[in-house]
Every structure is written in structure tokens, then in C-alpha cells.
PDB file of C-alpha atoms in Angstrom:
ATOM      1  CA  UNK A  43      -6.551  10.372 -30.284  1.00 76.00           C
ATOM      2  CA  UNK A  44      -4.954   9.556 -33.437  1.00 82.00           C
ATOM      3  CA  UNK A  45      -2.649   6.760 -34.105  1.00 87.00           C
ATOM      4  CA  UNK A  46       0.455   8.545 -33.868  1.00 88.00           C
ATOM      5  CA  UNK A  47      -0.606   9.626 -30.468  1.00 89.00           C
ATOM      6  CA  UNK A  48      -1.668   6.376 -30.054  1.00 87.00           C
ATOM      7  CA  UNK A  49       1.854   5.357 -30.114  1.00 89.00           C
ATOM      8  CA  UNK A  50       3.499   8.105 -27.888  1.00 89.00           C
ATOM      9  CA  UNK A  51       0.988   7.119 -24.682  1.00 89.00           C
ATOM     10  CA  UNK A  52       2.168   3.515 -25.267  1.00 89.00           C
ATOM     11  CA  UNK A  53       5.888   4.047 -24.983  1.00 89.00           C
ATOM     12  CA  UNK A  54       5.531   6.454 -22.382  1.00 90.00           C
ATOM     13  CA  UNK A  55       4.109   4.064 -20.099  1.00 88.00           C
ATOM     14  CA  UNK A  56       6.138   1.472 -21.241  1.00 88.00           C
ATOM     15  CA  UNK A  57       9.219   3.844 -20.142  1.00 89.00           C
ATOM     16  CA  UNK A  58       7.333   3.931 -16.890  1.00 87.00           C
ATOM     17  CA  UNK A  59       6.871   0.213 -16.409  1.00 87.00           C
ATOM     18  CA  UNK A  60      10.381  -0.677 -17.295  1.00 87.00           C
ATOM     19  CA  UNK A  61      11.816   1.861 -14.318  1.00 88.00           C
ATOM     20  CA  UNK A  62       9.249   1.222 -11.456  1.00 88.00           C
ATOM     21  CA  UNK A  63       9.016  -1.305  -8.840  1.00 86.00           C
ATOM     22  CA  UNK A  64       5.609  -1.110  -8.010  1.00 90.00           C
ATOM     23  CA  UNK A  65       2.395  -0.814  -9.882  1.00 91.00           C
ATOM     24  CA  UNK A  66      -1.131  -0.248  -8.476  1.00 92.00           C
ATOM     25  CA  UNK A  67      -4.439  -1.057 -10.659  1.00 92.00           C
ATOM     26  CA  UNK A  68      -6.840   0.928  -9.024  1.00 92.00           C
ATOM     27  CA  UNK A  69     -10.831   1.391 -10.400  1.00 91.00           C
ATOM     28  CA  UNK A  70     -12.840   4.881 -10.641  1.00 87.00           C
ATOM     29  CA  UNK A  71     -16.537   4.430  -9.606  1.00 85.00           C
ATOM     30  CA  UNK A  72     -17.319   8.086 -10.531  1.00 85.00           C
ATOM     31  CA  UNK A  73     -14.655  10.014  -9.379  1.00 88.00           C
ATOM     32  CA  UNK A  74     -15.009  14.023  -9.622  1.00 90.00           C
ATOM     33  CA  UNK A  75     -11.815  15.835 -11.549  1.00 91.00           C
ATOM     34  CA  UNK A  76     -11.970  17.570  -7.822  1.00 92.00           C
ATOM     35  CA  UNK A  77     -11.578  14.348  -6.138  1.00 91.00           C
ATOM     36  CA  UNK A  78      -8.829  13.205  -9.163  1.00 91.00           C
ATOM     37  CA  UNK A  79      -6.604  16.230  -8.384  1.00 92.00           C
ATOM     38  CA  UNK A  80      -6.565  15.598  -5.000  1.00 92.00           C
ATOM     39  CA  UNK A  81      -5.483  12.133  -5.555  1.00 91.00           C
ATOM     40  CA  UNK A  82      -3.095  13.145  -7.929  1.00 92.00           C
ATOM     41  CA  UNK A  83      -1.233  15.709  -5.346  1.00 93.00           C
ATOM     42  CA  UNK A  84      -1.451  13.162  -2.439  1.00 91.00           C
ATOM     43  CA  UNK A  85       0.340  10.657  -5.129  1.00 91.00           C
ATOM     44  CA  UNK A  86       2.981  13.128  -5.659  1.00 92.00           C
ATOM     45  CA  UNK A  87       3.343  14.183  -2.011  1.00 91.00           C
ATOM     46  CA  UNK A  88       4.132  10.268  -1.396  1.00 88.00           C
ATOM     47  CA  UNK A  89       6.458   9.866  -4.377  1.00 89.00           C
ATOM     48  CA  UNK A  90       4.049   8.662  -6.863  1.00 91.00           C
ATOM     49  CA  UNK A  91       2.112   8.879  -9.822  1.00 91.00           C
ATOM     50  CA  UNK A  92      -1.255   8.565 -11.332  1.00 92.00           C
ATOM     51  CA  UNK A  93      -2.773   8.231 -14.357  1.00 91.00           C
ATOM     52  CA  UNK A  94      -6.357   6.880 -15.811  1.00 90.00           C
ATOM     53  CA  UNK A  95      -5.133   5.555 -19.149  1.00 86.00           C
ATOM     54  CA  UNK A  96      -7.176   3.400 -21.629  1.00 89.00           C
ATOM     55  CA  UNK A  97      -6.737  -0.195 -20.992  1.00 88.00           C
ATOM     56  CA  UNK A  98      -5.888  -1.068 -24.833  1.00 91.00           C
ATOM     57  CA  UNK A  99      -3.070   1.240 -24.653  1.00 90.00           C
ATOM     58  CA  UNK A 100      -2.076  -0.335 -21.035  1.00 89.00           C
ATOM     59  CA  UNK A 101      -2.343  -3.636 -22.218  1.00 89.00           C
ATOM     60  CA  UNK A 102      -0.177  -3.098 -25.211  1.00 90.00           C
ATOM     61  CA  UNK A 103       2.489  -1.179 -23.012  1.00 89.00           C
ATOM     62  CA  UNK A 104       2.831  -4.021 -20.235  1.00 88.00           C
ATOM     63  CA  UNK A 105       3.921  -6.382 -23.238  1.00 87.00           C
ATOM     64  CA  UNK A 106       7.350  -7.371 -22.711  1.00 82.00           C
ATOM     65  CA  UNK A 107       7.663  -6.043 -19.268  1.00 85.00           C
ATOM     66  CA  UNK A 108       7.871  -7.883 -15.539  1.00 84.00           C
ATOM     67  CA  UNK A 109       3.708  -6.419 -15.492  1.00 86.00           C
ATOM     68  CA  UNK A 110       2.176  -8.645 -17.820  1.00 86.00           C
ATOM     69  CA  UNK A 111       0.417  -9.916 -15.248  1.00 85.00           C
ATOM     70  CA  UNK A 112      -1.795  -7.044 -14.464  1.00 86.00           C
ATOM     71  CA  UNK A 113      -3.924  -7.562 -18.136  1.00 86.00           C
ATOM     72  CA  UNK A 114      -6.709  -9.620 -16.157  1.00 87.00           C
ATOM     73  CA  UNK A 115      -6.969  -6.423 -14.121  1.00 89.00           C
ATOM     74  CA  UNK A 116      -7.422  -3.445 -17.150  1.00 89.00           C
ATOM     75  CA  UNK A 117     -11.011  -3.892 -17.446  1.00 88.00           C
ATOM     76  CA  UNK A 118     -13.530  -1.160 -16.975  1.00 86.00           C
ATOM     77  CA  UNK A 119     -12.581   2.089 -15.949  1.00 88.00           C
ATOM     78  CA  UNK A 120      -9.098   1.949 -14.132  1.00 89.00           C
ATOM     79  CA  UNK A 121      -6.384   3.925 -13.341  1.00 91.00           C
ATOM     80  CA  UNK A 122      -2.621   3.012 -12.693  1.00 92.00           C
ATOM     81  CA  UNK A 123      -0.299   4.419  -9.930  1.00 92.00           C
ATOM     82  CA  UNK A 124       3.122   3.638  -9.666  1.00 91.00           C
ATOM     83  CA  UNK A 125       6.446   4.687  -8.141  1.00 89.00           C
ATOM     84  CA  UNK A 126      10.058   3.609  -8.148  1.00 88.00           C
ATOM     85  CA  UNK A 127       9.401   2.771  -3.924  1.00 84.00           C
ATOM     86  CA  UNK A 128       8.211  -0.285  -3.512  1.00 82.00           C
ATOM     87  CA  UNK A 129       5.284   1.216  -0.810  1.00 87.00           C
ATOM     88  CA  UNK A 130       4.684   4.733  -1.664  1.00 88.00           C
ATOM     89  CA  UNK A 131       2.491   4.076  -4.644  1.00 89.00           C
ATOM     90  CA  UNK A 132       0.200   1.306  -2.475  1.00 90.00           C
ATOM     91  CA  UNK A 133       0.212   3.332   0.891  1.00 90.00           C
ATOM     92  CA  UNK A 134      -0.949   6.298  -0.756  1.00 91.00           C
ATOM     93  CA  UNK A 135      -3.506   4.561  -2.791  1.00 91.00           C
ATOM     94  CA  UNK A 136      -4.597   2.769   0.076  1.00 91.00           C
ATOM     95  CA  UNK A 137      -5.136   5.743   2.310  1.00 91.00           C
ATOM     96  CA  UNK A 138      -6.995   7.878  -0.411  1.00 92.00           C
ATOM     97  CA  UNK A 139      -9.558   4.915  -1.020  1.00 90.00           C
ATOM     98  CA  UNK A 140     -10.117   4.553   2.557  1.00 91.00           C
ATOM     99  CA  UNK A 141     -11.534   8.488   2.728  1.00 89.00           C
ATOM    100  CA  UNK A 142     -13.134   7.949  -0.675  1.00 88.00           C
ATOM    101  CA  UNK A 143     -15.455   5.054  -1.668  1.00 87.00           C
ATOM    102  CA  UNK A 144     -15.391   6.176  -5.337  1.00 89.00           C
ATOM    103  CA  UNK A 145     -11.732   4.504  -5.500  1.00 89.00           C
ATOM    104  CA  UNK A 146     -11.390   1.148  -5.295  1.00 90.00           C
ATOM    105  CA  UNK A 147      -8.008  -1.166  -5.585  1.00 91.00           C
ATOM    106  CA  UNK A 148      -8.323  -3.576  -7.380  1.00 91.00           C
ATOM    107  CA  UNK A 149      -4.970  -5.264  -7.641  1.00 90.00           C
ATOM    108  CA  UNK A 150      -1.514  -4.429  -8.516  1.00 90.00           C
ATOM    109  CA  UNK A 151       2.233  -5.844  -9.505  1.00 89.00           C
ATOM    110  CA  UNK A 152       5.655  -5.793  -7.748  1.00 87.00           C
ATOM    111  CA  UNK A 153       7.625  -6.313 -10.627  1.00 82.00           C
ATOM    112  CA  UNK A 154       6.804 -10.511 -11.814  1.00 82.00           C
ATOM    113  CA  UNK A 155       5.049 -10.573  -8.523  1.00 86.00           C
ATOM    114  CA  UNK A 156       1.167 -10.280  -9.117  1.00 88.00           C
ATOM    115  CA  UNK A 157      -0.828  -8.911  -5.678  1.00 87.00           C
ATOM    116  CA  UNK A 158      -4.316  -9.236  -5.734  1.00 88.00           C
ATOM    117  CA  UNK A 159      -6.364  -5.841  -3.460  1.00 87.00           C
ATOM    118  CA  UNK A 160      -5.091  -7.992   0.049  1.00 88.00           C
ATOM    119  CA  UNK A 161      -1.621  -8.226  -0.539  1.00 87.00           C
ATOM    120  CA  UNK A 162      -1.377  -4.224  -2.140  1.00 87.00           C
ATOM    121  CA  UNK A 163      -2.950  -3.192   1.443  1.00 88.00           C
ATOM    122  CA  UNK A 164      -0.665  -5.312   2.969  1.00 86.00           C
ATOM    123  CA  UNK A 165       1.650  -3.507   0.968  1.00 85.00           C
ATOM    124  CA  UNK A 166       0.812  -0.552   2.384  1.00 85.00           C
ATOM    125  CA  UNK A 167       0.979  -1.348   5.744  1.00 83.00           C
ATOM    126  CA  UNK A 168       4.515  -2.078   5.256  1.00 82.00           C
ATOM    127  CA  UNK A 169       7.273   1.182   6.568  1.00 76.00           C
ATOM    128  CA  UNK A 170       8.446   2.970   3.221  1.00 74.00           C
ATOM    129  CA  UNK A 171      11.672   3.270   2.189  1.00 74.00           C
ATOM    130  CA  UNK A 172      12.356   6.118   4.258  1.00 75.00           C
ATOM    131  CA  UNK A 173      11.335   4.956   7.062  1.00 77.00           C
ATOM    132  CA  UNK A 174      12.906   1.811   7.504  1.00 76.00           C
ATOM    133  CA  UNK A 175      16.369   4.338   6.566  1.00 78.00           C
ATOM    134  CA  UNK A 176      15.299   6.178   9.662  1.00 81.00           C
ATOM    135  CA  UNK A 177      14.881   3.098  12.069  1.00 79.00           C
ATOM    136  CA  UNK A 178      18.008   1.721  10.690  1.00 78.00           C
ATOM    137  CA  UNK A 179      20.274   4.857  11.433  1.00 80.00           C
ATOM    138  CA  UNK A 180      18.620   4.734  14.815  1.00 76.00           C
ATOM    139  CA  UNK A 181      19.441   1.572  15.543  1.00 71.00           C
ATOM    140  CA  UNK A 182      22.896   2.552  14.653  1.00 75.00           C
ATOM    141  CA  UNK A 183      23.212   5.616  16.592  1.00 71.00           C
ATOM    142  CA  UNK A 184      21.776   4.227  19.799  1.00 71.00           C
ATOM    143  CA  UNK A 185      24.641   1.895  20.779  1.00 73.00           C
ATOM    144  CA  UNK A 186      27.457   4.652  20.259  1.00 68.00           C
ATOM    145  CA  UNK A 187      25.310   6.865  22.061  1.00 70.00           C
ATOM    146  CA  UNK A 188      25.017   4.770  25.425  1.00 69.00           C
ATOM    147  CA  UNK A 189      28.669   3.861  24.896  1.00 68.00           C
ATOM    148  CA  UNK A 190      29.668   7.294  25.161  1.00 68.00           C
ATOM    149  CA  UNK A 191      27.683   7.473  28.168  1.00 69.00           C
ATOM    150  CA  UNK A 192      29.309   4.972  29.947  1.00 64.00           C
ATOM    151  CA  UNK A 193      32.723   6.233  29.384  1.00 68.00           C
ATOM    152  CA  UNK A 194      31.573   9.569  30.602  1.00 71.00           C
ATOM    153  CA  UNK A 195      29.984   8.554  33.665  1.00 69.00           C
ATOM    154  CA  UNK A 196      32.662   7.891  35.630  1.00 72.00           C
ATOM    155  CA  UNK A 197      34.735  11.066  34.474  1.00 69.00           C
ATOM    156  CA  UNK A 198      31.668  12.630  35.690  1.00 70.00           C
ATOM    157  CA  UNK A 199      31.449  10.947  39.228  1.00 71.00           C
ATOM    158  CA  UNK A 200      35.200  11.912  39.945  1.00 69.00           C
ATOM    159  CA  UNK A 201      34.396  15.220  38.849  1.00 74.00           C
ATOM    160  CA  UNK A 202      31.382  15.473  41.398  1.00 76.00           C
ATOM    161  CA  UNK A 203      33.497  14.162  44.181  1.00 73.00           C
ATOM    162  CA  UNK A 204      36.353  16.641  43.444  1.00 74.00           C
ATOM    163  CA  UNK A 205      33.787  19.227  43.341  1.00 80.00           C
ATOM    164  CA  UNK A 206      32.394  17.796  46.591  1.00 80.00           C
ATOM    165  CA  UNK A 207      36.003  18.167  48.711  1.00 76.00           C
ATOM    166  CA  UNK A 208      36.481  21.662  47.328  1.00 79.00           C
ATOM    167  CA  UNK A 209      32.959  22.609  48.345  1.00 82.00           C
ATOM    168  CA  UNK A 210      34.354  20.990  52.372  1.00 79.00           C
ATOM    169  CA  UNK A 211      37.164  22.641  52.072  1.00 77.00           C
ATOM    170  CA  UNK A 212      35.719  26.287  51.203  1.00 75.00           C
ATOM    171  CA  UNK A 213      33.268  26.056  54.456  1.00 66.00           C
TER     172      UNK A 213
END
């Protein structure tokens, strides 16, 4: 890599630290490209990205951004994943290193907010974005729902007890 490519690899992941809410520092004990592809594609199933990137560059790219934190963390050979939802990056991290002991997390950043490899699996653990959207709506919907029940319900009884004299009167 030569200096002026150098510089392109540090502002793009600059760019990418200044937009995303969630970074994850994760370290690659021998990883196949095989096993790297399919970490990649379960990344971008989930929302996410992933790249191995050389810590120099990483640590120069962090500067001036809410990640500084994760510097301590850019040792040896690491990757970054990261995604603009807060969980998607973690849970899918999380789930790939449990089927795979060549990944291991080490740590990771919520914006200013350093999390050490507990608090990005607790991370994970957490509904995504999506899903809480889902449980709200349902929450939502279920009250109108058993209104319109109610008021229903006794249009429907009246209607069973008309039906009911008709049927007496027909025999």
C-alpha cells in the first residue's frame, strides 16, 4: 500500500465512524477467507459490515471521532464491524463467534460509550431496532383490536337472538 492509498483507507473509515452508532473490535485467531466470507454475508444479512483493517490506519481514523476509545483494543490481528443499528453489528458478531472459535470479541464502542466483550454480548442480547418497531406496533394494535370486539359483541348477540326467533317461527 502506498501512501496515497494510505490516505484513502483512513478517510474511508473515518466516513464510517462519523455515521455509525455502533462499533465492534473483534480478533481473527486464524480465520479461513471461507470462514471470512461467510461472516461477511451474515454481517450484511443483519445490516452490517466488516472489515480486517490495519490497526495504524484504524487508530489514525478514530482520531477526532466519539471511538477514540477503542485504540487500547487495535492490537494484533483485529477486525472492525459496525452498523448504523445500535444491535445488528454486536448480535451478528456475537452469533458468528459462538459457531466459530477462530473469532473472538474483544470489545467494542457505542458512540463515547466504551463496552468491554460483556457488555457487546449484552448488546446483543438486546431486540434490534426492528424488533422493538414490531412489539411496539403490537402493542398499539392490540387495544383497538379488543375494542372493536367489544362493540361488536353485542351487535352480534342481538343478531343471534333475532336469528334464534326467526328459526321458532319457521318450525
Amino acid at each position: 500500500m502506498d501512501r496515497s492509498q494510505k490516505a484513502d483507507a483512513v478517510a474511508q473509515l473515518n466516513a464510517v465512524f462519523n455515521e455509525v452508532s455502533v462499533v465492534v473490535v473483534t480478533r481473527n485467531l486464524g480465520m479461513t477467507v471461507a470462514q471470512t466470507t461467510a461472516l461477511r454475508g451474515k454481517m450484511r444479512e443483519a445490516g452490517a459490515s466488516y472489515k480486517v483493517a490495519k490497526n495504524r490506519l484504524a487508530k489514525l481514523a478514530i482520531k477526532d471521532t466519539d471511538y477514540t476509545g477503542l485504540d487500547d483494543m487495535l492490537t494484533g490481528p483485529v477486525g472492525l464491524a459496525w452498523s448504523t443499528d445500535p444491535v445488528a453489528a454486536a448480535k451478528a458478531a456475537v452469533e458468528f463467534a459462538k459457531t466459530n472459535d477462530k473469532l473472538e470479541i474483544v470489545g467494542g464502542s457505542m458512540g463515547a460509550v466504551v463496552l468491554d466483550q460483556a457488555g457487546v454480548q449484552a448488546l446483543a442480547s438486546m431486540p434490534s431496532l426492528d424488533e422493538l418497531r414490531a412489539k411496539l406496533v403490537g402493542l398499539v394494535n392490540a387495544p383497538a383490536t379488543k375494542i372493536a370486539q367489544v362493540v361488536t359483541a353485542p351487535a352480534a348477540k342481538v343478531a343471534r337472538v333475532f336469528g334464534a326467533y326467526a328459526a321458532k317461527d319457521a318450525a
